[in-house]
Amino acid sequence: MRALIVVDVQNDFCPGGALAVPDGDAVIEGVNRLAAQSGFVVATRDWHPADHGSFAEQGGPWPVHCVAGTSGAELHAGIDRDLIDAVVDKGQVADREGYSGFEGTELERLLVEHEVDAVDVAGLALDYCVKATALDARQAGFDVTVHLGATRPVEVQPGDGERAVAELRAAGVEVVD
Ligand SMILES: [Zn+2]
């Protein structure tokens, strides 16, 4: 059984959002196409408390984004909800990064329950939450494929996207166009 993990395709990570990934909404078409072909689709959402430690005002690296219950935290309207089987909220603990969809969530249990052995990963952003989610999936023993056409890097430092791809490949993750 193959599953698709759609990472954080939320308003705040798309153009106009609080922490927009360049060209972030360009992933939507590819995500919907992958979801239509997938037996089980899980969407993750960054879902932070208002005082999350990753926010600049708490000393973290990011502007305030994806605060639980706000419109910025909602999945982008372009994502076909009919194709999403489950939504997993992450990053809910103030003093944990929460980049990975597996960190402190029911994601692994959901995949095991659905007898998933291979996962496709897409969404935002390649060099943070997509990378962390794919690495954790690999660590949990799944065959993992990241789809470059359906992800984009935020690239705080130029080259972060390429470095993420190298790190993923070194960990045994397949990276495809
Ligand atoms: Zn976040």
mmCIF file of C-alpha atoms and ligand atoms in Angstrom:
data_model
loop_
_atom_site.group_PDB
_atom_site.id
_atom_site.type_symbol
_atom_site.label_atom_id
_atom_site.label_comp_id
_atom_site.label_asym_id
_atom_site.label_seq_id
_atom_site.Cartn_x
_atom_site.Cartn_y
_atom_site.Cartn_z
ATOM 1 C CA MET A 1 0.000 0.000 0.000
ATOM 2 C CA ARG A 2 1.300 3.441 -0.991
ATOM 3 C CA ALA A 3 0.329 6.564 0.884
ATOM 4 C CA LEU A 4 0.856 10.228 0.083
ATOM 5 C CA ILE A 5 1.866 12.690 2.773
ATOM 6 C CA VAL A 6 0.949 16.240 1.769
ATOM 7 C CA VAL A 7 3.100 18.442 3.987
ATOM 8 C CA ASP A 8 1.824 21.840 5.130
ATOM 9 C CA VAL A 9 0.192 23.220 1.975
ATOM 10 C CA GLN A 10 -1.284 26.008 4.091
ATOM 11 C CA ASN A 11 -2.172 29.606 3.358
ATOM 12 C CA ASP A 12 0.703 31.018 5.424
ATOM 13 C CA PHE A 13 3.256 29.098 3.323
ATOM 14 C CA CYS A 14 1.778 30.240 0.001
ATOM 15 C CA PRO A 15 2.197 33.625 -1.706
ATOM 16 C CA GLY A 16 0.509 36.302 0.430
ATOM 17 C CA GLY A 17 0.962 34.250 3.598
ATOM 18 C CA ALA A 18 2.939 35.071 6.748
ATOM 19 C CA LEU A 19 5.852 32.796 5.800
ATOM 20 C CA ALA A 20 5.430 32.423 2.068
ATOM 21 C CA VAL A 21 7.582 29.872 0.282
ATOM 22 C CA PRO A 22 8.610 31.275 -3.121
ATOM 23 C CA ASP A 23 6.253 29.826 -5.716
ATOM 24 C CA GLY A 24 4.652 27.775 -2.926
ATOM 25 C CA ASP A 25 1.264 27.464 -4.574
ATOM 26 C CA ALA A 26 2.938 25.887 -7.609
ATOM 27 C CA VAL A 27 2.884 22.574 -5.704
ATOM 28 C CA ILE A 28 -0.906 22.360 -5.692
ATOM 29 C CA GLU A 29 -1.433 20.863 -9.122
ATOM 30 C CA GLY A 30 1.188 18.166 -8.538
ATOM 31 C CA VAL A 31 -0.165 17.411 -5.068
ATOM 32 C CA ASN A 32 -3.688 16.930 -6.389
ATOM 33 C CA ARG A 33 -2.421 14.683 -9.181
ATOM 34 C CA LEU A 34 -0.446 12.509 -6.749
ATOM 35 C CA ALA A 35 -3.385 12.402 -4.341
ATOM 36 C CA ALA A 36 -5.718 11.163 -7.070
ATOM 37 C CA GLN A 37 -3.382 8.204 -7.638
ATOM 38 C CA SER A 38 -2.809 7.386 -3.991
ATOM 39 C CA GLY A 39 -4.593 4.785 -1.865
ATOM 40 C CA PHE A 40 -4.337 6.794 1.341
ATOM 41 C CA VAL A 41 -3.676 10.521 1.609
ATOM 42 C CA VAL A 42 -2.676 12.346 4.780
ATOM 43 C CA ALA A 43 -2.316 16.126 4.887
ATOM 44 C CA THR A 44 -0.211 17.616 7.667
ATOM 45 C CA ARG A 45 -0.749 21.093 9.034
ATOM 46 C CA ASP A 46 1.698 23.228 10.973
ATOM 47 C CA TRP A 47 -0.595 24.051 13.909
ATOM 48 C CA HIS A 48 1.175 26.223 16.435
ATOM 49 C CA PRO A 49 0.218 27.791 19.743
ATOM 50 C CA ALA A 50 0.462 31.617 19.653
ATOM 51 C CA ASP A 51 3.696 31.484 21.691
ATOM 52 C CA HIS A 52 5.458 28.810 19.652
ATOM 53 C CA GLY A 53 9.226 28.740 20.168
ATOM 54 C CA SER A 54 9.931 28.952 16.427
ATOM 55 C CA PHE A 55 8.503 32.486 16.289
ATOM 56 C CA ALA A 56 10.928 35.435 16.215
ATOM 57 C CA GLU A 57 9.230 37.082 19.193
ATOM 58 C CA GLN A 58 10.107 33.949 21.220
ATOM 59 C CA GLY A 59 13.679 33.959 19.905
ATOM 60 C CA GLY A 60 13.029 31.539 17.055
ATOM 61 C CA PRO A 61 13.932 31.814 13.361
ATOM 62 C CA TRP A 62 10.488 32.432 11.806
ATOM 63 C CA PRO A 63 7.777 35.094 11.744
ATOM 64 C CA VAL A 64 4.510 34.144 13.431
ATOM 65 C CA HIS A 65 2.801 31.616 11.156
ATOM 66 C CA CYS A 66 0.189 28.868 11.173
ATOM 67 C CA VAL A 67 -1.296 29.708 14.557
ATOM 68 C CA ALA A 68 -3.925 27.077 15.327
ATOM 69 C CA GLY A 69 -7.408 28.091 14.251
ATOM 70 C CA THR A 70 -6.359 31.064 12.084
ATOM 71 C CA SER A 71 -7.046 31.332 8.359
ATOM 72 C CA GLY A 72 -3.297 31.259 7.682
ATOM 73 C CA ALA A 73 -3.195 27.751 9.137
ATOM 74 C CA GLU A 74 -5.934 26.413 6.876
ATOM 75 C CA LEU A 75 -5.037 24.171 3.969
ATOM 76 C CA HIS A 76 -4.823 26.139 0.707
ATOM 77 C CA ALA A 77 -8.198 26.192 -1.022
ATOM 78 C CA GLY A 78 -6.646 24.712 -4.165
ATOM 79 C CA ILE A 79 -6.058 21.378 -2.457
ATOM 80 C CA ASP A 80 -8.835 18.946 -3.372
ATOM 81 C CA ARG A 81 -10.264 18.061 0.055
ATOM 82 C CA ASP A 82 -12.180 15.098 -1.339
ATOM 83 C CA LEU A 83 -8.828 13.391 -1.910
ATOM 84 C CA ILE A 84 -7.590 13.897 1.679
ATOM 85 C CA ASP A 85 -8.311 10.923 3.960
ATOM 86 C CA ALA A 86 -6.823 12.328 7.160
ATOM 87 C CA VAL A 87 -5.398 15.582 8.516
ATOM 88 C CA VAL A 88 -2.583 15.473 11.055
ATOM 89 C CA ASP A 89 -1.708 18.601 13.042
ATOM 90 C CA LYS A 90 1.892 19.065 14.149
ATOM 91 C CA GLY A 91 4.041 21.619 15.931
ATOM 92 C CA GLN A 92 1.527 21.956 18.737
ATOM 93 C CA VAL A 93 4.081 21.917 21.548
ATOM 94 C CA ALA A 94 5.564 25.381 22.163
ATOM 95 C CA ASP A 95 9.130 24.277 22.844
ATOM 96 C CA ARG A 96 9.496 21.684 20.087
ATOM 97 C CA GLU A 97 10.340 22.485 16.456
ATOM 98 C CA GLY A 98 7.704 20.228 15.002
ATOM 99 C CA TYR A 99 9.089 20.244 11.452
ATOM 100 C CA SER A 100 8.324 16.560 10.922
ATOM 101 C CA GLY A 101 4.799 15.266 10.500
ATOM 102 C CA PHE A 102 5.846 12.305 12.640
ATOM 103 C CA GLU A 103 6.942 14.398 15.637
ATOM 104 C CA GLY A 104 4.427 13.977 18.450
ATOM 105 C CA THR A 105 1.562 12.969 16.120
ATOM 106 C CA GLU A 106 -0.517 9.930 15.199
ATOM 107 C CA LEU A 107 0.920 9.839 11.648
ATOM 108 C CA GLU A 108 2.971 6.663 12.004
ATOM 109 C CA ARG A 109 0.068 4.835 13.668
ATOM 110 C CA LEU A 110 -2.279 5.898 10.854
ATOM 111 C CA LEU A 111 0.111 4.598 8.193
ATOM 112 C CA VAL A 112 0.638 1.301 9.989
ATOM 113 C CA GLU A 113 -3.116 0.867 10.470
ATOM 114 C CA HIS A 114 -3.583 1.260 6.725
ATOM 115 C CA GLU A 115 -0.833 -1.284 6.018
ATOM 116 C CA VAL A 116 1.266 1.315 4.239
ATOM 117 C CA ASP A 117 4.779 0.250 3.261
ATOM 118 C CA ALA A 118 5.709 3.043 0.849
ATOM 119 C CA VAL A 119 5.098 6.767 1.169
ATOM 120 C CA ASP A 120 5.249 9.594 -1.340
ATOM 121 C CA VAL A 121 6.008 13.002 0.144
ATOM 122 C CA ALA A 122 5.177 16.399 -1.330
ATOM 123 C CA GLY A 123 4.279 19.889 -0.123
ATOM 124 C CA LEU A 124 6.086 22.693 1.719
ATOM 125 C CA ALA A 125 8.815 23.406 2.324
ATOM 126 C CA LEU A 126 11.364 21.033 0.799
ATOM 127 C CA ASP A 127 14.291 22.137 2.971
ATOM 128 C CA TYR A 128 12.378 22.032 6.286
ATOM 129 C CA CYS A 129 9.156 20.129 6.897
ATOM 130 C CA VAL A 130 9.182 17.987 3.737
ATOM 131 C CA LYS A 131 12.779 16.959 4.426
ATOM 132 C CA ALA A 132 12.155 16.256 8.120
ATOM 133 C CA THR A 133 8.985 14.278 7.368
ATOM 134 C CA ALA A 134 10.654 12.209 4.643
ATOM 135 C CA LEU A 135 13.680 11.454 6.839
ATOM 136 C CA ASP A 136 11.449 10.357 9.716
ATOM 137 C CA ALA A 137 9.397 8.183 7.356
ATOM 138 C CA ARG A 138 12.598 6.507 6.193
ATOM 139 C CA GLN A 139 13.703 6.087 9.803
ATOM 140 C CA ALA A 140 10.347 4.450 10.579
ATOM 141 C CA GLY A 141 11.054 1.877 7.891
ATOM 142 C CA PHE A 142 8.926 3.057 4.978
ATOM 143 C CA ASP A 143 10.124 3.223 1.375
ATOM 144 C CA VAL A 144 10.076 6.963 0.731
ATOM 145 C CA THR A 145 9.866 8.999 -2.472
ATOM 146 C CA VAL A 146 9.982 12.805 -2.529
ATOM 147 C CA HIS A 147 8.444 14.470 -5.591
ATOM 148 C CA LEU A 148 10.368 17.599 -6.605
ATOM 149 C CA GLY A 149 7.613 18.760 -8.947
ATOM 150 C CA ALA A 150 5.234 18.952 -6.011
ATOM 151 C CA THR A 151 7.474 20.663 -3.474
ATOM 152 C CA ARG A 152 9.405 23.953 -3.225
ATOM 153 C CA PRO A 153 12.241 25.053 -0.914
ATOM 154 C CA VAL A 154 12.084 28.214 1.190
ATOM 155 C CA GLU A 155 15.887 28.665 0.761
ATOM 156 C CA VAL A 156 16.728 30.929 3.678
ATOM 157 C CA GLN A 157 20.259 30.279 2.414
ATOM 158 C CA PRO A 158 20.692 29.826 -1.350
ATOM 159 C CA GLY A 159 21.323 26.152 -2.085
ATOM 160 C CA ASP A 160 19.301 24.824 0.852
ATOM 161 C CA GLY A 161 17.001 23.018 -1.583
ATOM 162 C CA GLU A 162 19.876 21.200 -3.260
ATOM 163 C CA ARG A 163 21.427 20.368 0.078
ATOM 164 C CA ALA A 164 18.102 18.926 1.242
ATOM 165 C CA VAL A 165 17.956 16.680 -1.823
ATOM 166 C CA ALA A 166 21.485 15.433 -1.138
ATOM 167 C CA GLU A 167 20.636 14.733 2.489
ATOM 168 C CA LEU A 168 17.489 12.863 1.506
ATOM 169 C CA ARG A 169 19.327 10.719 -1.052
ATOM 170 C CA ALA A 170 22.093 9.943 1.451
ATOM 171 C CA ALA A 171 19.400 8.644 3.834
ATOM 172 C CA GLY A 172 17.988 6.296 1.203
ATOM 173 C CA VAL A 173 15.063 8.455 0.129
ATOM 174 C CA GLU A 174 14.246 8.356 -3.568
ATOM 175 C CA VAL A 175 13.967 11.841 -5.074
ATOM 176 C CA VAL A 176 12.141 12.124 -8.397
ATOM 177 C CA ASP A 177 10.895 14.914 -10.630
HETATM 178 ZN ZN ZN B 1 5.990 26.204 11.855
#
